[in-house]
Short mmCIF file of C-alpha atoms in Angstrom, two decimals:
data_model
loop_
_atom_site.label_atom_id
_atom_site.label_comp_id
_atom_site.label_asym_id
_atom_site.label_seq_id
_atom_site.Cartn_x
_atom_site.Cartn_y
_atom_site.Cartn_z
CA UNK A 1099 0.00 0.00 0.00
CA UNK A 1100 1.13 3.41 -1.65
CA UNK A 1101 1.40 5.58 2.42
CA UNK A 1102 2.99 8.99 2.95
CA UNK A 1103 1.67 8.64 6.79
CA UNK A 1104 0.60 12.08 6.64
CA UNK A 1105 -3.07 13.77 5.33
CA UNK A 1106 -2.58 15.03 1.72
CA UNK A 1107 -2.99 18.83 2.57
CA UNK A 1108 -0.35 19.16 5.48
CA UNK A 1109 1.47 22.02 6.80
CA UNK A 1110 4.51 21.83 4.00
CA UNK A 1111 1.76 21.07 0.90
CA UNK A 1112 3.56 22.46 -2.12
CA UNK A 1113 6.72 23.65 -0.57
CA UNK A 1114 9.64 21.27 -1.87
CA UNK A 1115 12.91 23.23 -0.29
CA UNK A 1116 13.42 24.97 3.19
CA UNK A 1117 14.00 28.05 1.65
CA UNK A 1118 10.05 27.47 0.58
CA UNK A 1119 8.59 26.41 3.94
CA UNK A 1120 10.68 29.22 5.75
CA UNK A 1121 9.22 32.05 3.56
CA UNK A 1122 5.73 30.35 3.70
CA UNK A 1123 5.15 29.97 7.48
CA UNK A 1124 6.96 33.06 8.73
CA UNK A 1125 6.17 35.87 5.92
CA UNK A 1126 3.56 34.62 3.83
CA UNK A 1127 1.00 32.42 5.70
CA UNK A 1128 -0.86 34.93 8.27
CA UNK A 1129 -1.15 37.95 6.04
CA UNK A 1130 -5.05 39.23 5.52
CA UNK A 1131 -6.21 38.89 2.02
CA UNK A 1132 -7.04 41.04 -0.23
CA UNK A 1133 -9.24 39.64 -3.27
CA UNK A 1134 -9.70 42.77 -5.64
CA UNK A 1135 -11.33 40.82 -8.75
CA UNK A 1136 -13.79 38.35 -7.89
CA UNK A 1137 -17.78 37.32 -8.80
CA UNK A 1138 -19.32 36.84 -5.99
CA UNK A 1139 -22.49 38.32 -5.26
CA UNK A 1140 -22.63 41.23 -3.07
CA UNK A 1141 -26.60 40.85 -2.00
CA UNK A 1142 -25.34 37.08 -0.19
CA UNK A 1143 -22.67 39.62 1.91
CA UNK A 1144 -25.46 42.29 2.50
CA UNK A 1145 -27.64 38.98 4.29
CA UNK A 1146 -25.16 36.83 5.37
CA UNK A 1147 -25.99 33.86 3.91
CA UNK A 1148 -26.58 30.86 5.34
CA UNK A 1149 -25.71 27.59 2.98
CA UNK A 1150 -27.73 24.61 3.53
CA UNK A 1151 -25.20 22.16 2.28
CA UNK A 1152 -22.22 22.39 0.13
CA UNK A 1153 -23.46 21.90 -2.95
CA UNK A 1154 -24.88 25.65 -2.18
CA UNK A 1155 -21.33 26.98 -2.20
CA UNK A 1156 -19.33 24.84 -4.05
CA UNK A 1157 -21.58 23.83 -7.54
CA UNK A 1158 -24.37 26.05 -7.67
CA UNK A 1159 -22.63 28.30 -10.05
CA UNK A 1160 -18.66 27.01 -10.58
CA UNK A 1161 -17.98 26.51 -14.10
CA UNK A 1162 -14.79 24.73 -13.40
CA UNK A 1163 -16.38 21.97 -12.04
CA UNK A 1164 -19.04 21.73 -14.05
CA UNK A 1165 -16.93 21.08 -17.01
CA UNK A 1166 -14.85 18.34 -15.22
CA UNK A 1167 -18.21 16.20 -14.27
CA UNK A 1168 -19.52 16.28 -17.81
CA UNK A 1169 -15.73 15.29 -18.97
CA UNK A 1170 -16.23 12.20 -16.94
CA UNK A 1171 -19.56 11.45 -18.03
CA UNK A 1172 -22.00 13.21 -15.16
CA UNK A 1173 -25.53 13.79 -16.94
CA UNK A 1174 -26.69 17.66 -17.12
CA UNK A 1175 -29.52 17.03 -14.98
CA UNK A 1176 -26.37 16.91 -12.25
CA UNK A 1177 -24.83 19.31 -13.16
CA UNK A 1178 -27.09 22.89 -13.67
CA UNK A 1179 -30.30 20.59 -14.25
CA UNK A 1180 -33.27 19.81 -11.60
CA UNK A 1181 -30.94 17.21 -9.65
CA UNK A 1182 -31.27 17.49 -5.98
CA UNK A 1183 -27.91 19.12 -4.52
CA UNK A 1184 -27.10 15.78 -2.81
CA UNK A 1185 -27.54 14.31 -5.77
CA UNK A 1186 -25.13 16.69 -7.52
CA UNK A 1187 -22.86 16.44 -4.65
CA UNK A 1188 -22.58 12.76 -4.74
CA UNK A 1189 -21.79 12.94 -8.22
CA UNK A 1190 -19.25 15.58 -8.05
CA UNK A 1191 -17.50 13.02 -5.04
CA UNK A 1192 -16.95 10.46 -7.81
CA UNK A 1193 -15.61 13.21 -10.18
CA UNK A 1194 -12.94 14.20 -7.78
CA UNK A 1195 -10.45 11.18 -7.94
CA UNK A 1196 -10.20 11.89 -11.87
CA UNK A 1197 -9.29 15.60 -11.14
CA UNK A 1198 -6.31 14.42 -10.23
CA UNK A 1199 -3.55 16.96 -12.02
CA UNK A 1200 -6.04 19.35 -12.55
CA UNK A 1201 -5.76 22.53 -9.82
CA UNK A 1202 -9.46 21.06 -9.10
CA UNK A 1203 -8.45 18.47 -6.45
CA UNK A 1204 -6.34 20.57 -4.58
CA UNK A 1205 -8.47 23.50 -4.24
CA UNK A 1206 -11.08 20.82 -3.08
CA UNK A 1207 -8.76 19.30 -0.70
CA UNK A 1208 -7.96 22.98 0.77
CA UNK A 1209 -11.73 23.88 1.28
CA UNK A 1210 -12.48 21.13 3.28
CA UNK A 1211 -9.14 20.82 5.37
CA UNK A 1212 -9.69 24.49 6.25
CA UNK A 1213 -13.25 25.18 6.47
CA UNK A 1214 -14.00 21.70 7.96
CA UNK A 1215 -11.31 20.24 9.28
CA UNK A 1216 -11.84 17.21 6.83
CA UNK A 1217 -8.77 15.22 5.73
CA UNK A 1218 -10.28 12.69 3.73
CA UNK A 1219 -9.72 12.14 0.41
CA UNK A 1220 -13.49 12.71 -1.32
CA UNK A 1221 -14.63 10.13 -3.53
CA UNK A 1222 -17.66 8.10 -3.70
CA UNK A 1223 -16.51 6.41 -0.75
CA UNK A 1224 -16.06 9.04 1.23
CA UNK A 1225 -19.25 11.14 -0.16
CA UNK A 1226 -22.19 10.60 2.59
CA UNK A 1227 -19.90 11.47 5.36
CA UNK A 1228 -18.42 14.54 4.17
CA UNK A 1229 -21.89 15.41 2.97
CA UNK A 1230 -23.05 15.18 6.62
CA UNK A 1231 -20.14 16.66 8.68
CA UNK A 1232 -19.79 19.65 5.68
CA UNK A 1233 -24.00 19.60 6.21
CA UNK A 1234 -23.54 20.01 10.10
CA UNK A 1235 -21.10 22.87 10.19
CA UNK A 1236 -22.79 24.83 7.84
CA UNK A 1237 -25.22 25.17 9.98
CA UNK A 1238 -23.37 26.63 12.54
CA UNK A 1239 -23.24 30.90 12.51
CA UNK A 1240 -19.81 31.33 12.09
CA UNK A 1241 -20.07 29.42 8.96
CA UNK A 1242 -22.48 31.84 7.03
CA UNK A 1243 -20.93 34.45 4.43
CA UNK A 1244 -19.73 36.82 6.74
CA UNK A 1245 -18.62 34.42 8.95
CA UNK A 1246 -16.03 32.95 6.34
CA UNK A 1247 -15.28 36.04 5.10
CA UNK A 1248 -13.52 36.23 8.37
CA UNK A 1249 -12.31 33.26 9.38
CA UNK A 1250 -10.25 33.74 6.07
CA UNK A 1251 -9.08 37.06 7.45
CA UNK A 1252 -10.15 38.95 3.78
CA UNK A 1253 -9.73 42.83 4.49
CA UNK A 1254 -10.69 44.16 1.04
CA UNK A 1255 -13.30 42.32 -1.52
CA UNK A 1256 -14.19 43.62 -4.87
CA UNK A 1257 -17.48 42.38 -6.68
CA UNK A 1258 -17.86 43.09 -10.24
CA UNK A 1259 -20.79 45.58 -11.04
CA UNK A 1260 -22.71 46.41 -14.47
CA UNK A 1261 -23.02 50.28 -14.18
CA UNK A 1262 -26.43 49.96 -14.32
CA UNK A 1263 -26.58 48.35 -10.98
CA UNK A 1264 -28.06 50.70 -8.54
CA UNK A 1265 -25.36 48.92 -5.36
CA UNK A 1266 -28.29 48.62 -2.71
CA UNK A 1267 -26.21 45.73 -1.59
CA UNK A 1268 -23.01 47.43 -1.12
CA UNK A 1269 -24.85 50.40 0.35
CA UNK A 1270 -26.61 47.95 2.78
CA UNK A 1271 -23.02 46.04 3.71
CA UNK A 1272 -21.81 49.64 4.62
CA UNK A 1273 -25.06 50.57 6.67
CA UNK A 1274 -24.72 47.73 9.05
CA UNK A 1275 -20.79 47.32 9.20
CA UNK A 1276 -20.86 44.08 9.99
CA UNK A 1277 -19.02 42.37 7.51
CA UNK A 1278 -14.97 42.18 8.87
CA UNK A 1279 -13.90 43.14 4.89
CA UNK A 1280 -14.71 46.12 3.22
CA UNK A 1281 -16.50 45.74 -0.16
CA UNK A 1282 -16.11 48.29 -2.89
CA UNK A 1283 -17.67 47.59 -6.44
CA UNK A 1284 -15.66 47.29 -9.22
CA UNK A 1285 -17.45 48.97 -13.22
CA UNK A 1286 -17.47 46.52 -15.48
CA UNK A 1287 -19.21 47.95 -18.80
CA UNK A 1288 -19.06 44.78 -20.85
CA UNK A 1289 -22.30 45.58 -22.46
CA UNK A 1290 -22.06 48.81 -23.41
CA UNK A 1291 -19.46 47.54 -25.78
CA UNK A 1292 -21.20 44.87 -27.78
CA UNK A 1293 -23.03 46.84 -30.59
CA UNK A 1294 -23.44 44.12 -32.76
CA UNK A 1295 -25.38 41.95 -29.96
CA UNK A 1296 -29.09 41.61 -30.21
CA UNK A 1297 -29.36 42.67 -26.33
CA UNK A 1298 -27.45 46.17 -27.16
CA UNK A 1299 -30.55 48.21 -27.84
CA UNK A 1300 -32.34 46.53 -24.74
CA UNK A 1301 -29.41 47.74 -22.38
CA UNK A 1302 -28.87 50.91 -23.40
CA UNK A 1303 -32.12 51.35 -22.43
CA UNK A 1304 -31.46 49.85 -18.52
CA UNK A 1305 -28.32 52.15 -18.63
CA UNK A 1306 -30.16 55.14 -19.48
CA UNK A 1307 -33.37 54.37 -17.24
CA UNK A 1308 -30.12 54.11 -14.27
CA UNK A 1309 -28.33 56.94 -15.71
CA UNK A 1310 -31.35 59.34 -16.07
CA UNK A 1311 -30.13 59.92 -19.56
CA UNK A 1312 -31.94 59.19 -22.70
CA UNK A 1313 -29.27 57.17 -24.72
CA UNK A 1314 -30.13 58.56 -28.52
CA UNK A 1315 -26.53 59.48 -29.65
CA UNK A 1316 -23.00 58.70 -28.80
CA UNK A 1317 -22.30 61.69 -26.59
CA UNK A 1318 -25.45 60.43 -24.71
CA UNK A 1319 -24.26 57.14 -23.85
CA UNK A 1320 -20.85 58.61 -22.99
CA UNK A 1321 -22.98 61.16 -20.41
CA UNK A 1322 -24.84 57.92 -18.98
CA UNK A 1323 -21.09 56.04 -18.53
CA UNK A 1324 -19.73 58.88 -17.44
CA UNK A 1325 -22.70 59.66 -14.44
CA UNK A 1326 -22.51 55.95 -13.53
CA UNK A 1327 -18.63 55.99 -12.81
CA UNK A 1328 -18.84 59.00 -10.52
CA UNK A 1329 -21.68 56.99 -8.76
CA UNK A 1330 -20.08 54.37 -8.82
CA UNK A 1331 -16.64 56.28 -7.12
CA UNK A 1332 -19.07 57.59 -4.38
CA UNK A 1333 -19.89 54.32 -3.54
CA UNK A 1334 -15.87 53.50 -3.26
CA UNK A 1335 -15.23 51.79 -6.24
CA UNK A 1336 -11.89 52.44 -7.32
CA UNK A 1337 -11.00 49.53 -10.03
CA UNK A 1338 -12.59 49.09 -13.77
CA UNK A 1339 -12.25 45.57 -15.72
CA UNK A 1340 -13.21 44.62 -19.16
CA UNK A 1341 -13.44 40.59 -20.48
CA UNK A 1342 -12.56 41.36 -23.97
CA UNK A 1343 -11.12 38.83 -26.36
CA UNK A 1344 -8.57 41.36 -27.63
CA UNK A 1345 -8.18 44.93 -27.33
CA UNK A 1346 -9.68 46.86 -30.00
CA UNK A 1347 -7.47 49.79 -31.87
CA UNK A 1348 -8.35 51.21 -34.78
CA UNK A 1349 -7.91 55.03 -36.09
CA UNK A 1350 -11.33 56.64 -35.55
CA UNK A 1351 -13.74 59.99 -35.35
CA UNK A 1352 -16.25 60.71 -33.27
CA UNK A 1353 -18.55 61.08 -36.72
CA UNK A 1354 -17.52 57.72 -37.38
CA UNK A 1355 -18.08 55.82 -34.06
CA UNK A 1356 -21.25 58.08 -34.08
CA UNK A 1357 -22.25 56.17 -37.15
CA UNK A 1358 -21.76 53.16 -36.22
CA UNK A 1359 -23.74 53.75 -32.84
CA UNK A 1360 -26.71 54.80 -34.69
CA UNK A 1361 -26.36 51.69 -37.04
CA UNK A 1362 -26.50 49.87 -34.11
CA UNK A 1363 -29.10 52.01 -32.61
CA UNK A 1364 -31.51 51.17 -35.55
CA UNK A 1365 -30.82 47.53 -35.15
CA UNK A 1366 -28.67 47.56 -38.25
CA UNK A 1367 -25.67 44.89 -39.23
CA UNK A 1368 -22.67 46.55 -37.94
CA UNK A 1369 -19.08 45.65 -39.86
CA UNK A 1370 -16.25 44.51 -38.05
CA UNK A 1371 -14.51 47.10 -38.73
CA UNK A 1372 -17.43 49.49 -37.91
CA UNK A 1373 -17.58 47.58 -34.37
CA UNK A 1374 -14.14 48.41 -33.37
CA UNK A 1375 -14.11 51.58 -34.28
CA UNK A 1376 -17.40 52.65 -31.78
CA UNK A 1377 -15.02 50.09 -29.38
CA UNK A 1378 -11.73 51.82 -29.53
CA UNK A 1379 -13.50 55.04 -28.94
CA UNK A 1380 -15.72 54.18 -26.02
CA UNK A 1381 -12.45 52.12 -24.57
CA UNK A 1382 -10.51 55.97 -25.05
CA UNK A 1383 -12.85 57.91 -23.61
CA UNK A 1384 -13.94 55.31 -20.61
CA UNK A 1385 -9.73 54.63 -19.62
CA UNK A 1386 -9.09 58.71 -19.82
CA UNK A 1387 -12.54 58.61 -17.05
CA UNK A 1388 -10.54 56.17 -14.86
CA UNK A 1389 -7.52 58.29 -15.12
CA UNK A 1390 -9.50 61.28 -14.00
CA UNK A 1391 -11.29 59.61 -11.23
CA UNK A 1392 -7.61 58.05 -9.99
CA UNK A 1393 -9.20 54.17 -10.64
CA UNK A 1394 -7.39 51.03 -11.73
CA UNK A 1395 -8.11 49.83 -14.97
CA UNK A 1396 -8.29 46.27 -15.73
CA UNK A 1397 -8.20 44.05 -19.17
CA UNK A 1398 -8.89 40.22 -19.13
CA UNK A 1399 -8.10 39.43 -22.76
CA UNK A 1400 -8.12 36.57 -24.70
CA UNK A 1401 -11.63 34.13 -23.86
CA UNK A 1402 -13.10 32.56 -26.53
CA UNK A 1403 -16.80 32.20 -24.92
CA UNK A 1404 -20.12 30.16 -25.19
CA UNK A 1405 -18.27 27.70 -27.97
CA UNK A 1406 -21.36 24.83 -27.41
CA UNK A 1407 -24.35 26.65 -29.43
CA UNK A 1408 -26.62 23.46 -28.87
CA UNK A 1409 -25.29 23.71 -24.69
CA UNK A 1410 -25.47 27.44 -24.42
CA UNK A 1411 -28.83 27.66 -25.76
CA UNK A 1412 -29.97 24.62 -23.10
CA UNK A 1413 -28.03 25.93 -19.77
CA UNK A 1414 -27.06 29.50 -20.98
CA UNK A 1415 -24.02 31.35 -21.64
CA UNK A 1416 -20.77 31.52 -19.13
CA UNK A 1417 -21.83 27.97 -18.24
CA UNK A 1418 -18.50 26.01 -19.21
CA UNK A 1419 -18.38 26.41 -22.52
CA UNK A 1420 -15.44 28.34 -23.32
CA UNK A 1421 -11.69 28.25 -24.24
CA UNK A 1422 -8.61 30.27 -25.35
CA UNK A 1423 -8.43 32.47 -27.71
CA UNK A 1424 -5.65 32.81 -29.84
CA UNK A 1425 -6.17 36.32 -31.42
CA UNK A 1426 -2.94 38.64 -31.94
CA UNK A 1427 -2.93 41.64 -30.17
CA UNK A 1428 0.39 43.00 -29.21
CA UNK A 1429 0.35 45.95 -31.73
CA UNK A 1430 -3.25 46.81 -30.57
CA UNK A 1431 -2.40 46.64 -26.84
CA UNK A 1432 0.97 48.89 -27.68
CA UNK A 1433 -1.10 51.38 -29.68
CA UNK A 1434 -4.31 51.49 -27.13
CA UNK A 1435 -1.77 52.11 -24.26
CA UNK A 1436 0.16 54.98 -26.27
CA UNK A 1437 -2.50 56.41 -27.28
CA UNK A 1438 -3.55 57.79 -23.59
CA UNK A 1439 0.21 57.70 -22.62
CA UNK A 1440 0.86 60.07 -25.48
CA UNK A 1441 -1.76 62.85 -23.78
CA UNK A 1442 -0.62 61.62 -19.56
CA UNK A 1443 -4.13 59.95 -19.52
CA UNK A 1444 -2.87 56.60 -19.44
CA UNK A 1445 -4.55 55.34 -15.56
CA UNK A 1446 -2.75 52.57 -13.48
CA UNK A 1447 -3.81 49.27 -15.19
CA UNK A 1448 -3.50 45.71 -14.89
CA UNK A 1449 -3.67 43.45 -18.16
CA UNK A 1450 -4.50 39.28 -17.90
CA UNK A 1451 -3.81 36.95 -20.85
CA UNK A 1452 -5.57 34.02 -21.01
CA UNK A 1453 -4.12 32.23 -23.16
CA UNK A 1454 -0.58 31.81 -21.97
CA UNK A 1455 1.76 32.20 -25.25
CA UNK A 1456 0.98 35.80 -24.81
CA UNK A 1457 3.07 36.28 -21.63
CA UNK A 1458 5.92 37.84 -22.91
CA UNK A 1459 3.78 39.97 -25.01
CA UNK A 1460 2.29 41.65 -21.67
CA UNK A 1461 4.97 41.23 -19.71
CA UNK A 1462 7.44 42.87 -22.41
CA UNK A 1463 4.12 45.48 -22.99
CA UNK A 1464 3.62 46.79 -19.83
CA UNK A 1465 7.41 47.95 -19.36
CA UNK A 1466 6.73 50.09 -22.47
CA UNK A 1467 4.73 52.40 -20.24
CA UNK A 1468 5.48 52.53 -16.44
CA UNK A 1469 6.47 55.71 -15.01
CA UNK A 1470 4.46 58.73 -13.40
CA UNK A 1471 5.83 58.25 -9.93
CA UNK A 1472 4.02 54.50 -9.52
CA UNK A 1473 5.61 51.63 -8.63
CA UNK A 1474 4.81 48.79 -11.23
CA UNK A 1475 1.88 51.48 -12.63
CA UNK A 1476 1.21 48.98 -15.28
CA UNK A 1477 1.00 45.04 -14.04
CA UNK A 1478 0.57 41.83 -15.73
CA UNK A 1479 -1.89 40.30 -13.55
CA UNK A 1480 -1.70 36.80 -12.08
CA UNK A 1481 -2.59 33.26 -13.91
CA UNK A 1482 -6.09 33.59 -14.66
CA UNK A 1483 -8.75 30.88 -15.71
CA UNK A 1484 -7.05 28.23 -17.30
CA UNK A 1485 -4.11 29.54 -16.08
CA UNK A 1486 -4.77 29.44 -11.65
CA UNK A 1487 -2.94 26.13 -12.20
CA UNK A 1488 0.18 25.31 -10.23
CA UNK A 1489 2.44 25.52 -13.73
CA UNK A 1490 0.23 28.53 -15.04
CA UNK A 1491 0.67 31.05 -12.09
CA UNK A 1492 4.64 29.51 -11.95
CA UNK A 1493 4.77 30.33 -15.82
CA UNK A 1494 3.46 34.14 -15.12
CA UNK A 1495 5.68 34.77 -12.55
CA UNK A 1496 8.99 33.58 -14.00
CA UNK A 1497 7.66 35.60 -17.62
CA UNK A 1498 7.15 38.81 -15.29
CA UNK A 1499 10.72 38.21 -13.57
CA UNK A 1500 12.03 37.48 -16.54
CA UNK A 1501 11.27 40.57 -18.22
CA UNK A 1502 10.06 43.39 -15.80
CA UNK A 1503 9.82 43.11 -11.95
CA UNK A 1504 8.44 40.73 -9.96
CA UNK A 1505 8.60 42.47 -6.65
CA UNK A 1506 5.95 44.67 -7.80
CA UNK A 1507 3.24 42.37 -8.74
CA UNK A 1508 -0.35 43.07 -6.81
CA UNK A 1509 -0.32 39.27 -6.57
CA UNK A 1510 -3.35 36.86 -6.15
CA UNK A 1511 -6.85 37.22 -6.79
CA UNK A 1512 -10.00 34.70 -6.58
CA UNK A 1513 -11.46 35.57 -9.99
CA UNK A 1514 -14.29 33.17 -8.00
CA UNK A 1515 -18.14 32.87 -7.21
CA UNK A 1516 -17.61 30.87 -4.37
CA UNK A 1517 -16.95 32.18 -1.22
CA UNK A 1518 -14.97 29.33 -0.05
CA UNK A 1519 -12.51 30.34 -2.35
CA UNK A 1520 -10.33 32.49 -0.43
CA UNK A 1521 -7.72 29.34 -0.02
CA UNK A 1522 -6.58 30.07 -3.48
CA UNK A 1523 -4.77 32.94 -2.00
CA UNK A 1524 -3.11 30.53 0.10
CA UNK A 1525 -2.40 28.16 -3.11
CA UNK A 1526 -0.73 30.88 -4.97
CA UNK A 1527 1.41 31.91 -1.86
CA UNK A 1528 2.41 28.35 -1.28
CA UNK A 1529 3.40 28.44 -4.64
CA UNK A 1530 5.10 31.88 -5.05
CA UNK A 1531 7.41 30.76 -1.78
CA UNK A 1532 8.23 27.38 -3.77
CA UNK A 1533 9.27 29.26 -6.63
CA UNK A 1534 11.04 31.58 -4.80
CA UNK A 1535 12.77 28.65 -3.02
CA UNK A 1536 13.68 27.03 -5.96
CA UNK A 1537 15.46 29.85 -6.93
CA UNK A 1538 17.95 30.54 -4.40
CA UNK A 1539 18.61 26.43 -3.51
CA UNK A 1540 20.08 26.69 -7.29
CA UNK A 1541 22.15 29.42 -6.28
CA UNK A 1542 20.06 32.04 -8.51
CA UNK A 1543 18.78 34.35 -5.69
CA UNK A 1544 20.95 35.06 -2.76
CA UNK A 1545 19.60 33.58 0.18
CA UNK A 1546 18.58 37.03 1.89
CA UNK A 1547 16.14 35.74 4.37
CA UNK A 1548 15.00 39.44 5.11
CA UNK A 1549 15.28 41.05 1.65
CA UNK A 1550 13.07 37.87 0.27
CA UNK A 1551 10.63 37.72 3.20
CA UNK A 1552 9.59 41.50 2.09
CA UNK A 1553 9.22 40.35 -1.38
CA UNK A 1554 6.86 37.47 -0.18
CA UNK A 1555 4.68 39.99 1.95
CA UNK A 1556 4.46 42.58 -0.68
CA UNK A 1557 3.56 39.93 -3.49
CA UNK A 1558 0.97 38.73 -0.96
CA UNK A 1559 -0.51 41.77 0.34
CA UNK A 1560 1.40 44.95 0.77
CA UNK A 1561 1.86 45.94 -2.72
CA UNK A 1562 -1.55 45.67 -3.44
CA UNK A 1563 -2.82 47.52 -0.05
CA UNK A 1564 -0.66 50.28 -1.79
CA UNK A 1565 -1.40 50.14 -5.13
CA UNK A 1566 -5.21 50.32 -5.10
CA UNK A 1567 -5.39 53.10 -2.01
CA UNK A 1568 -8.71 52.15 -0.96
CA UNK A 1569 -11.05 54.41 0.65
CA UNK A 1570 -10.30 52.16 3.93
#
């Protein structure tokens, strides 16, 4: 019989060298958390959830999961369908073993060594017990949303907001104060952007109705943007994002994104080309708005979403259905960014690849345009998606130390809907310290326990404490 004689998550889990362990448990491991990108939804905060069982928190809406269970054969009606969540939970169990390799089974293992104190392996024979004992403590009050929030000692959470949202939730968080972590919003105008969609028209119209502006031109939907931002930076926010598959840049006019506005407007077929040119000069005008208002912007690039037309139109879009994208876009991204660098409107801003042959283009990108008195102004943000994986968030980090600075990086964020989540944090710490370890046992770093044991705490948390200056 295969026996380490020790549970699989232990104290040393992904640390292979003392350098590793040292920087772990002394700089790394206590620091508060704080998760500035993430999907989870700010009205379960404002009441404190309570879960019933697991399957609440861990499948109700996590896309990464769902996609392993139908890889292995799990019907739909287990997966988003009418299954009961035992049911769904007992099938998930017998997914797990085959997750093996995939950053699934550790982040499983994680949640329910340090939310439940559970060191078994789950599996179908394991299932009905963890159900129970994971059924049992989530009962308890500590264990609702605020609770967790926490017991994993998060300081700073940031939801992602359409700017249509009116923030009741955040607004109600604030009222009471009792959530430990402060929780700003973060704009996220996705939908402005998609002219060509059939749900343009209908959104404009939910933008304007929140905006108080009657959307009927170009400068119109700018006003709306522009009034929901400044609400939005009342209520704290102080970080943008955009899920783009590339960055758009194209020479344009206002006449000529006009145009295409009112094409789309009228419900008319929009060209490509027409498309990125209302794009690149919404994108201008929204980043030189950040810059005014001091806010972070973000770019995910690179998803290619909703690939399953016959799934999509069954479950519904963002369900599982989506890979990388292998667009080009390193002479867009280099023009976008000059463009407001050119005029000093260029705001601090944080750019994710997805798919990871374009690390070198971001990492050698952003160095094009730091300056203005920031430290690391312009970041390549951590492995994302496809890339939280042990060799994906090793691959960014040795890219970003191989060509810019390392020591500056804002570090981890959940990118999650879950709120048991927040041991990903720890994953990417464990794993920063390991790589950092394996670095100066080849003689590559100087072993400078104190020079290295700030670069672990600012990765973790210090540099991005500074960076994003939140209200509190």
């Amino acid at each position: 019989m295969i026996s380490t004689g020790k549970a699989f998550i232990h104290e040393n889990f992904m640390l292979q060298n003392k350098t590793a362990e040292t920087l772990y448990h002394t700089y790394a491991k206590t620091l508060p958390i704080i998760d500035y990108h993430c999907h989870v939804p700010p009205q379960e905060i404002a009441e404190n959830r309570q879960f019933n069982n697991i399957s609440e928190i861990w499948l109700h809406g996590d896309h990464y999961k769902w996609r392993a269970m139908r890889a292995v054969g799990v019907e739909e009606m287990f997966i988003t369908g009418d299954g009961d969540d035992k049911e769904k939970f007992l099938k998930w169990a017998e997914t797990v073993p085959y997750t093996m390799g995939n950053p699934l089974y550790h982040w499983t293992h994680l949640e329910l060594k340090r939310y439940f104190g559970i060191d078994e392996l789950l599996s179908s024979e394991t299932a009905e017990a963890i159900w129970s004992a994971t059924k049992e403590q989530l009962a308890a009050p500590e264990r609702s949303v605020q609770g967790i929030i926490e017991e994993s000692n998060v300081k700073v959470i940031c939801t992602t907001d359409d700017p249509s949202d009116h923030l009741e939730a955040h607004q109600q968080i604030r009222k009471e104060g009792a959530c430990q972590a402060a929780v700003y919003p973060a704009f996220r105008p996705d939908k402005a952007l998609v002219a060509s969609a059939p749900s343009f028209v209908p959104y404009l119209e939910t933008l304007g109705a929140a905006a108080e502006v009657d959307i009927s031109s170009l400068r119109s939907l700018l006003e709306a943007l522009e009034k929901r931002a400044t609400f939005f930076a009342e209520e704290g926010c102080v970080l943008s994002d955009h899920g783009l598959r590339t960055l758009p840049f194209v020479d344009t006019t206002e006449k000529e994104a006009e145009a295409a506005f009112q094409k789309a407007l009228n419900q008319e077929t929009l060209t490509p080309q027409e498309e990125e040119k209302y794009q690149t000069y919404v994108l201008l005008f929204l980043a030189r708005l950040y810059n005014k208002l001091g806010w972070t912007m973000q770019f995910h690039l690179g998803a290619l979403r909703n690939n399953n037309s016959r799934m999509v139109e069954q479950v519904g879009p963002d369900s599982g259905f989506d890979s990388m994208a292998d667009d080009r876009f390193a002479e867009s991204l280099n023009r976008f960014l000059n463009e407001l660098e050119r005029t000093n409107e260029l705001p601090k801003t944080i750019l994710y690849t997805l798919n990871p042959i374009y690390n070198e283009v971001i990492a050698t990108t952003i160095g094009n345009f730091q300056g203005g008195g920031i430290p690391g102004k312009i970041q390549f943000g951590s492995g994302w998606w496809f890339n939280d994986t042990k060799d994906g968030m090793e691959k960014q980090m040795t890219d970003l130390a191989n060509n810019g600075l390392l020591s500056l990086f804002v570090g981890m964020l959940t990118d999650s809907r879950s709120f048991l989540s927040y041991t990903r944090h720890e994953y990417f710490r464990r794993i920063l310290c390991n790589r950092i370890g394996e670095w100066v046992e080849r003689g590559e770093w100087p072993a400078d326990e104190k020079w290295l044991g700030k670069v672990v705490e600012d990765i973790s948390y210090y540099n991005a404490k500074r960076y994003f200056a939140f209200p509190k």
